[in-house]
Amino acid sequence: MEGRFTTAAVIAAPIILAFAFRRLPKWRDTWIPTLAAIPASLVVGIAFSGLGNGAAVRATTLTWFVWLAYTAFQLLRTAENRAATGL
């Protein structure tokens, strides 16, 4: 049961964040890559499923971590811009 909630949260997070990013001017360039994280993880998972279940899970997890790192980089970039402008 816990796995179902975790999976639902992992899939819902990019959708919710993408539409929130779309409304914010400084984050507007992040909303499409955030929304693309879901189909990208599906494509990567399907592509690596030929190598086995473990490979598909690891590749899909790596895709989510790449999206998370991209979002974290955008957060740092936004924070640096704020610090530079004094806001």
Short mmCIF file of C-alpha atoms in Angstrom, two decimals:
data_model
loop_
_atom_site.label_atom_id
_atom_site.label_comp_id
_atom_site.label_asym_id
_atom_site.label_seq_id
_atom_site.Cartn_x
_atom_site.Cartn_y
_atom_site.Cartn_z
CA MET A 1 0.00 0.00 0.00
CA GLU A 2 2.83 2.42 0.81
CA GLY A 3 4.31 1.91 -2.65
CA ARG A 4 1.09 3.03 -4.28
CA PHE A 5 1.03 6.30 -2.35
CA THR A 6 4.69 6.93 -3.10
CA THR A 7 4.19 6.26 -6.80
CA ALA A 8 1.16 8.55 -6.90
CA ALA A 9 3.11 11.32 -5.15
CA VAL A 10 6.09 10.96 -7.50
CA ILE A 11 3.81 11.24 -10.53
CA ALA A 12 1.70 14.07 -9.08
CA ALA A 13 4.64 16.24 -7.97
CA PRO A 14 5.91 17.21 -11.45
CA ILE A 15 2.37 17.91 -12.66
CA ILE A 16 1.60 20.20 -9.73
CA LEU A 17 4.99 21.91 -9.90
CA ALA A 18 4.83 22.38 -13.68
CA PHE A 19 1.59 24.31 -13.49
CA ALA A 20 2.89 26.34 -10.54
CA PHE A 21 6.11 27.11 -12.44
CA ARG A 22 4.12 28.25 -15.46
CA ARG A 23 2.57 31.06 -13.42
CA LEU A 24 5.86 32.42 -12.06
CA PRO A 25 7.86 34.58 -14.48
CA LYS A 26 11.29 33.49 -13.18
CA TRP A 27 10.32 29.81 -13.34
CA ARG A 28 8.45 29.88 -16.64
CA ASP A 29 11.34 28.25 -18.52
CA THR A 30 11.23 25.30 -16.10
CA TRP A 31 7.62 24.24 -16.50
CA ILE A 32 7.94 22.28 -19.76
CA PRO A 33 10.98 20.22 -18.65
CA THR A 34 9.14 19.54 -15.39
CA LEU A 35 6.07 18.34 -17.24
CA ALA A 36 8.26 16.29 -19.60
CA ALA A 37 9.73 14.34 -16.66
CA ILE A 38 6.78 11.95 -16.62
CA PRO A 39 6.86 10.83 -20.27
CA ALA A 40 10.68 10.81 -20.19
CA SER A 41 10.68 8.41 -17.26
CA LEU A 42 8.18 6.16 -19.02
CA VAL A 43 10.22 6.10 -22.23
CA VAL A 44 13.45 5.39 -20.38
CA GLY A 45 11.79 2.67 -18.31
CA ILE A 46 10.39 0.98 -21.40
CA ALA A 47 13.68 1.29 -23.26
CA PHE A 48 15.64 -0.35 -20.45
CA SER A 49 13.04 -3.01 -19.69
CA GLY A 50 14.66 -5.20 -22.34
CA LEU A 51 17.68 -5.50 -20.07
CA GLY A 52 15.56 -6.65 -17.15
CA ASN A 53 13.35 -5.36 -14.38
CA GLY A 54 16.23 -4.01 -12.30
CA ALA A 55 17.66 -2.03 -15.20
CA ALA A 56 14.29 -0.44 -15.94
CA VAL A 57 13.79 0.59 -12.32
CA ARG A 58 17.30 2.02 -12.04
CA ALA A 59 17.01 3.93 -15.32
CA THR A 60 13.63 5.35 -14.35
CA THR A 61 14.97 6.37 -10.94
CA LEU A 62 17.94 8.04 -12.62
CA THR A 63 15.53 9.99 -14.82
CA TRP A 64 13.70 11.28 -11.73
CA PHE A 65 16.99 12.27 -10.11
CA VAL A 66 18.04 14.15 -13.25
CA TRP A 67 14.75 16.08 -13.12
CA LEU A 68 15.27 16.76 -9.42
CA ALA A 69 18.82 17.99 -10.05
CA TYR A 70 17.57 20.25 -12.86
CA THR A 71 14.93 21.73 -10.57
CA ALA A 72 17.50 22.22 -7.80
CA PHE A 73 19.82 23.98 -10.26
CA GLN A 74 16.99 26.30 -11.29
CA LEU A 75 16.32 27.02 -7.61
CA LEU A 76 19.96 27.94 -7.04
CA ARG A 77 19.95 30.12 -10.16
CA THR A 78 16.85 31.95 -8.98
CA ALA A 79 18.36 32.44 -5.51
CA GLU A 80 21.58 33.84 -6.99
CA ASN A 81 19.60 36.27 -9.14
CA ARG A 82 17.69 37.42 -6.08
CA ALA A 83 20.88 37.91 -4.11
CA ALA A 84 22.47 39.85 -6.97
CA THR A 85 19.50 42.22 -7.28
CA GLY A 86 19.14 42.63 -3.51
CA LEU A 87 15.60 41.28 -3.25
#
